[in-house]
Amino acid sequence: MPNRFFDGDDMTLTLCGVELKLLATPGETSDALAVWIPSERILCAGDDIYRSFPNVYPVRGTPPRDLPSWIASLERMMKLDAQGVVPGHTMPFCGAEQSRAALRNYRDALKHIFEATIEGMRQGMGPDELVQTVKLPPHLAVLDDLGEYYGNIAWTVRGIYSACIGWFGNDPLELTTFGAREEALGMVELAGGAAVLADRAREALKRGNAHWASRLAAHLLTLEPENRAYRELKAQTLDAVAESILTATGRNYAYTVAQELRRTED
């Protein structure tokens, strides 16, 4: 457990003859700290920057990170004019030019997504619309250091929406008790029976439309959750969906659910 605490924005201490300045930099976590080494002009930035679009909304179930605080922390770190930035994960950014660009691009990416989402919300857009329209500008989208390897832009947009407004996405149907079972029954009837719906799902999967195939298979599982054929069909669609997801946590989650569907009781 920690045995030393400080209040305010920073604290200076000396370890083994090296002066270190601890900076309160809330971002990926509210208690995040960065370490500034003045003699070397090296910034150890923790998890407030790494070589991926930031993980603003973790799918493991924690609340979305506070983006205004994260942006402010990046701006504070930019003022240090570091000669090197060492992330908590991934390779360092070396040299003043690369360090400045990395911090600036990270700040700009977060700020753009946050402001564009808020503007879309003001225009009455719901989360499903927002994830189709809120993207990084081209000069940031092409940067490998902002690739969606760990964080995901669409999840970030949904996280911002949820944090600001809550679960209601503007569809009046969401205010009723109409649920997954009612929708599944309607889809089966519309298709002409469960067998036909299953065939349509398999055909969609063969055509490469794994997302639609997975949605159709979900209706079948809603009505018959223990049906082995439907479970395998859903698992196959999730395997294919996983291949289309760049973000590691999303891809791994899809594979994990597919494995769970294939698991049988001893």
Short mmCIF file of C-alpha atoms in Angstrom, two decimals:
data_model
loop_
_atom_site.label_atom_id
_atom_site.label_comp_id
_atom_site.label_asym_id
_atom_site.label_seq_id
_atom_site.Cartn_x
_atom_site.Cartn_y
_atom_site.Cartn_z
CA MET A 1 0.00 0.00 0.00
CA PRO A 2 1.22 3.56 -0.61
CA ASN A 3 2.89 5.20 2.37
CA ARG A 4 3.39 8.66 0.91
CA PHE A 5 0.71 11.06 -0.25
CA PHE A 6 0.47 14.60 -1.57
CA ASP A 7 -2.26 17.12 -2.24
CA GLY A 8 -2.50 19.50 -5.16
CA ASP A 9 -1.03 19.17 -8.62
CA ASP A 10 2.53 18.05 -7.98
CA MET A 11 5.23 17.01 -5.54
CA THR A 12 9.04 17.06 -5.91
CA LEU A 13 11.28 14.44 -4.34
CA THR A 14 14.82 13.15 -4.79
CA LEU A 15 15.66 9.46 -5.13
CA CYS A 16 19.27 8.26 -5.47
CA GLY A 17 20.33 11.81 -6.24
CA VAL A 18 17.81 12.24 -9.07
CA GLU A 19 15.16 14.93 -8.75
CA LEU A 20 11.71 13.72 -9.73
CA LYS A 21 8.55 15.76 -10.04
CA LEU A 22 5.31 13.84 -9.59
CA LEU A 23 2.42 15.35 -11.52
CA ALA A 24 -1.27 14.66 -10.94
CA THR A 25 -2.49 13.88 -14.46
CA PRO A 26 -5.99 12.37 -14.32
CA GLY A 27 -6.79 10.66 -17.58
CA GLU A 28 -7.08 6.93 -18.08
CA THR A 29 -7.62 6.81 -14.32
CA SER A 30 -8.61 9.59 -11.93
CA ASP A 31 -5.50 8.98 -9.79
CA ALA A 32 -3.00 8.89 -12.66
CA LEU A 33 0.50 10.24 -12.02
CA ALA A 34 3.19 11.30 -14.45
CA VAL A 35 6.84 11.55 -13.49
CA TRP A 36 8.92 14.43 -14.86
CA ILE A 37 12.71 14.18 -14.72
CA PRO A 38 13.90 17.79 -15.17
CA SER A 39 17.61 16.99 -15.55
CA GLU A 40 16.93 14.75 -18.56
CA ARG A 41 13.69 16.39 -19.71
CA ILE A 42 12.09 12.97 -19.76
CA LEU A 43 8.38 12.51 -19.10
CA CYS A 44 7.11 9.17 -17.83
CA ALA A 45 3.47 9.62 -18.80
CA GLY A 46 1.98 6.39 -17.48
CA ASP A 47 -1.16 5.32 -19.32
CA ASP A 48 -2.22 8.81 -20.37
CA ILE A 49 -0.58 8.15 -23.74
CA TYR A 50 0.43 5.01 -25.63
CA ARG A 51 0.69 3.96 -29.25
CA SER A 52 -3.01 3.34 -29.86
CA PHE A 53 -6.21 5.31 -29.77
CA PRO A 54 -6.92 5.58 -26.03
CA ASN A 55 -9.17 3.12 -24.26
CA VAL A 56 -11.76 5.68 -23.16
CA TYR A 57 -14.50 3.10 -22.61
CA PRO A 58 -13.25 -0.32 -21.45
CA VAL A 59 -15.69 -3.07 -22.43
CA ARG A 60 -14.95 -4.91 -19.19
CA GLY A 61 -17.62 -2.73 -17.57
CA THR A 62 -15.94 0.28 -15.95
CA PRO A 63 -17.37 3.78 -16.48
CA PRO A 64 -16.00 5.85 -19.38
CA ARG A 65 -12.93 7.92 -18.58
CA ASP A 66 -13.23 11.67 -17.93
CA LEU A 67 -12.19 13.12 -21.29
CA PRO A 68 -12.02 16.82 -20.31
CA SER A 69 -9.62 15.90 -17.49
CA TRP A 70 -7.57 13.67 -19.79
CA ILE A 71 -7.31 16.45 -22.38
CA ALA A 72 -6.26 18.96 -19.71
CA SER A 73 -3.56 16.55 -18.46
CA LEU A 74 -2.15 16.14 -21.96
CA GLU A 75 -2.04 19.91 -22.38
CA ARG A 76 -0.16 20.22 -19.10
CA MET A 77 2.37 17.64 -20.26
CA MET A 78 2.78 19.43 -23.60
CA LYS A 79 4.01 22.55 -21.77
CA LEU A 80 6.98 20.62 -20.36
CA ASP A 81 8.63 20.45 -23.80
CA ALA A 82 9.95 16.97 -23.12
CA GLN A 83 12.91 15.48 -24.97
CA GLY A 84 11.35 12.05 -24.56
CA VAL A 85 8.00 10.59 -23.52
CA VAL A 86 7.86 7.13 -21.94
CA PRO A 87 4.37 5.56 -21.91
CA GLY A 88 3.31 2.96 -19.40
CA HIS A 89 2.87 0.59 -22.36
CA THR A 90 4.36 0.48 -25.90
CA MET A 91 7.60 2.05 -27.13
CA PRO A 92 8.84 5.50 -26.05
CA PHE A 93 8.61 8.65 -28.15
CA CYS A 94 12.16 9.87 -28.66
CA GLY A 95 13.34 13.41 -29.31
CA ALA A 96 11.63 16.73 -28.77
CA GLU A 97 9.88 16.80 -32.14
CA GLN A 98 8.40 13.31 -31.88
CA SER A 99 7.41 13.88 -28.25
CA ARG A 100 5.62 17.14 -29.03
CA ALA A 101 3.81 15.61 -31.98
CA ALA A 102 2.72 12.55 -30.00
CA LEU A 103 1.23 14.56 -27.15
CA ARG A 104 -0.36 17.07 -29.51
CA ASN A 105 -1.92 14.40 -31.72
CA TYR A 106 -3.25 12.50 -28.73
CA ARG A 107 -4.78 15.68 -27.29
CA ASP A 108 -6.24 16.66 -30.67
CA ALA A 109 -7.75 13.21 -31.23
CA LEU A 110 -9.48 13.12 -27.86
CA LYS A 111 -10.65 16.70 -28.14
CA HIS A 112 -12.05 16.20 -31.63
CA ILE A 113 -14.02 13.07 -30.75
CA PHE A 114 -15.37 14.65 -27.56
CA GLU A 115 -16.42 17.91 -29.19
CA ALA A 116 -17.87 16.25 -32.30
CA THR A 117 -19.94 13.90 -30.14
CA ILE A 118 -21.26 16.75 -28.00
CA GLU A 119 -22.12 18.75 -31.12
CA GLY A 120 -23.96 15.78 -32.60
CA MET A 121 -25.90 15.34 -29.38
CA ARG A 122 -26.93 19.00 -29.53
CA GLN A 123 -28.31 18.32 -33.00
CA GLY A 124 -30.48 15.54 -31.58
CA MET A 125 -28.44 12.60 -32.83
CA GLY A 126 -28.62 9.32 -30.92
CA PRO A 127 -25.67 6.99 -30.25
CA ASP A 128 -26.27 4.81 -33.31
CA GLU A 129 -26.19 7.87 -35.56
CA LEU A 130 -23.18 9.35 -33.81
CA VAL A 131 -20.95 6.30 -34.27
CA GLN A 132 -21.59 6.51 -38.01
CA THR A 133 -20.63 10.17 -38.27
CA VAL A 134 -18.02 10.96 -35.58
CA LYS A 135 -14.59 10.06 -36.96
CA LEU A 136 -11.05 11.35 -36.64
CA PRO A 137 -10.09 14.01 -39.18
CA PRO A 138 -8.00 12.60 -42.06
CA HIS A 139 -4.64 13.95 -40.83
CA LEU A 140 -5.10 12.06 -37.54
CA ALA A 141 -6.88 9.00 -38.92
CA VAL A 142 -3.82 8.02 -40.95
CA LEU A 143 -1.50 7.94 -37.92
CA ASP A 144 -0.55 4.46 -36.78
CA ASP A 145 -0.07 5.74 -33.21
CA LEU A 146 -3.82 6.47 -33.16
CA GLY A 147 -4.89 3.12 -34.61
CA GLU A 148 -7.76 1.40 -32.79
CA TYR A 149 -5.60 -1.37 -31.36
CA TYR A 150 -6.67 -0.94 -27.74
CA GLY A 151 -9.17 1.91 -27.65
CA ASN A 152 -12.07 2.25 -30.06
CA ILE A 153 -13.61 5.43 -31.44
CA ALA A 154 -17.18 4.10 -31.68
CA TRP A 155 -17.03 2.84 -28.09
CA THR A 156 -15.69 6.23 -27.03
CA VAL A 157 -18.61 7.98 -28.70
CA ARG A 158 -21.12 5.70 -27.01
CA GLY A 159 -19.34 6.19 -23.69
CA ILE A 160 -19.53 9.98 -23.99
CA TYR A 161 -23.21 9.79 -24.89
CA SER A 162 -23.98 7.48 -21.98
CA ALA A 163 -22.01 9.58 -19.49
CA CYS A 164 -23.76 12.78 -20.56
CA ILE A 165 -27.31 11.59 -21.25
CA GLY A 166 -27.71 7.99 -20.11
CA TRP A 167 -29.08 4.91 -21.84
CA PHE A 168 -31.94 6.50 -23.81
CA GLY A 169 -30.98 6.82 -27.48
CA ASN A 170 -33.98 8.85 -28.74
CA ASP A 171 -36.08 5.90 -30.02
CA PRO A 172 -39.50 5.98 -28.29
CA LEU A 173 -39.60 2.17 -28.47
CA GLU A 174 -36.81 2.13 -25.88
CA LEU A 175 -39.29 3.62 -23.41
CA THR A 176 -41.56 0.57 -23.65
CA THR A 177 -41.23 -3.03 -22.43
CA PHE A 178 -40.84 -4.37 -25.97
CA GLY A 179 -37.84 -6.67 -25.70
CA ALA A 180 -35.61 -9.20 -27.39
CA ARG A 181 -38.09 -12.09 -27.17
CA GLU A 182 -40.89 -10.12 -28.82
CA GLU A 183 -38.55 -9.04 -31.59
CA ALA A 184 -37.28 -12.59 -32.09
CA LEU A 185 -40.81 -13.97 -32.37
CA GLY A 186 -41.63 -11.33 -34.95
CA MET A 187 -38.49 -12.06 -36.97
CA VAL A 188 -39.20 -15.80 -37.01
CA GLU A 189 -42.75 -15.16 -38.19
CA LEU A 190 -41.55 -12.69 -40.80
CA ALA A 191 -38.99 -15.16 -42.14
CA GLY A 192 -41.51 -17.98 -42.35
CA GLY A 193 -40.23 -20.08 -39.49
CA ALA A 194 -37.13 -20.71 -37.43
CA ALA A 195 -35.61 -23.09 -39.99
CA VAL A 196 -35.89 -20.46 -42.71
CA LEU A 197 -34.34 -17.81 -40.45
CA ALA A 198 -31.44 -20.17 -39.67
CA ASP A 199 -30.91 -20.75 -43.41
CA ARG A 200 -30.88 -17.00 -44.00
CA ALA A 201 -28.24 -16.61 -41.31
CA ARG A 202 -26.06 -19.30 -42.87
CA GLU A 203 -26.45 -17.72 -46.31
CA ALA A 204 -25.46 -14.32 -44.94
CA LEU A 205 -22.38 -15.85 -43.33
CA LYS A 206 -21.36 -17.48 -46.61
CA ARG A 207 -21.74 -14.13 -48.37
CA GLY A 208 -19.38 -12.56 -45.85
CA ASN A 209 -22.05 -10.57 -44.00
CA ALA A 210 -21.09 -11.90 -40.58
CA HIS A 211 -22.71 -9.07 -38.62
CA TRP A 212 -26.14 -9.64 -40.15
CA ALA A 213 -25.74 -13.40 -39.78
CA SER A 214 -24.90 -12.93 -36.11
CA ARG A 215 -27.95 -10.73 -35.57
CA LEU A 216 -30.23 -13.34 -37.14
CA ALA A 217 -28.64 -16.12 -35.07
CA ALA A 218 -29.21 -14.06 -31.94
CA HIS A 219 -32.97 -14.10 -32.56
CA LEU A 220 -32.91 -17.89 -32.77
CA LEU A 221 -30.92 -18.19 -29.54
CA THR A 222 -33.28 -15.83 -27.75
CA LEU A 223 -36.10 -18.30 -28.36
CA GLU A 224 -34.07 -21.50 -27.91
CA PRO A 225 -30.92 -20.67 -25.91
CA GLU A 226 -29.88 -24.33 -25.47
CA ASN A 227 -30.31 -25.37 -29.09
CA ARG A 228 -26.92 -26.82 -30.07
CA ALA A 229 -27.28 -26.04 -33.77
CA TYR A 230 -28.18 -22.42 -33.09
CA ARG A 231 -25.35 -22.07 -30.58
CA GLU A 232 -22.83 -23.35 -33.12
CA LEU A 233 -24.26 -21.07 -35.79
CA LYS A 234 -23.95 -18.06 -33.51
CA ALA A 235 -20.40 -19.11 -32.58
CA GLN A 236 -19.42 -19.31 -36.27
CA THR A 237 -20.80 -15.83 -36.90
CA LEU A 238 -18.85 -14.46 -33.92
CA ASP A 239 -15.63 -16.04 -35.18
CA ALA A 240 -16.14 -14.13 -38.42
CA VAL A 241 -17.14 -10.91 -36.65
CA ALA A 242 -13.99 -11.14 -34.51
CA GLU A 243 -11.85 -11.15 -37.65
CA SER A 244 -13.30 -7.77 -38.60
CA ILE A 245 -12.52 -6.10 -35.25
CA LEU A 246 -9.13 -4.41 -34.99
CA THR A 247 -9.44 -3.46 -31.32
CA ALA A 248 -7.88 -6.33 -29.36
CA THR A 249 -10.34 -6.36 -26.45
CA GLY A 250 -13.36 -6.44 -28.77
CA ARG A 251 -11.88 -9.19 -30.94
CA ASN A 252 -10.95 -11.27 -27.93
CA TYR A 253 -14.39 -10.82 -26.38
CA ALA A 254 -16.10 -12.05 -29.55
CA TYR A 255 -13.85 -15.14 -29.63
CA THR A 256 -14.50 -15.77 -25.94
CA VAL A 257 -18.28 -15.68 -26.36
CA ALA A 258 -17.95 -18.07 -29.32
CA GLN A 259 -15.98 -20.48 -27.11
CA GLU A 260 -18.60 -20.23 -24.38
CA LEU A 261 -21.36 -21.08 -26.87
CA ARG A 262 -19.48 -24.20 -27.92
CA ARG A 263 -18.83 -25.33 -24.37
CA THR A 264 -20.88 -28.32 -23.29
CA GLU A 265 -21.61 -29.57 -19.80
CA ASP A 266 -19.60 -32.58 -18.63
#
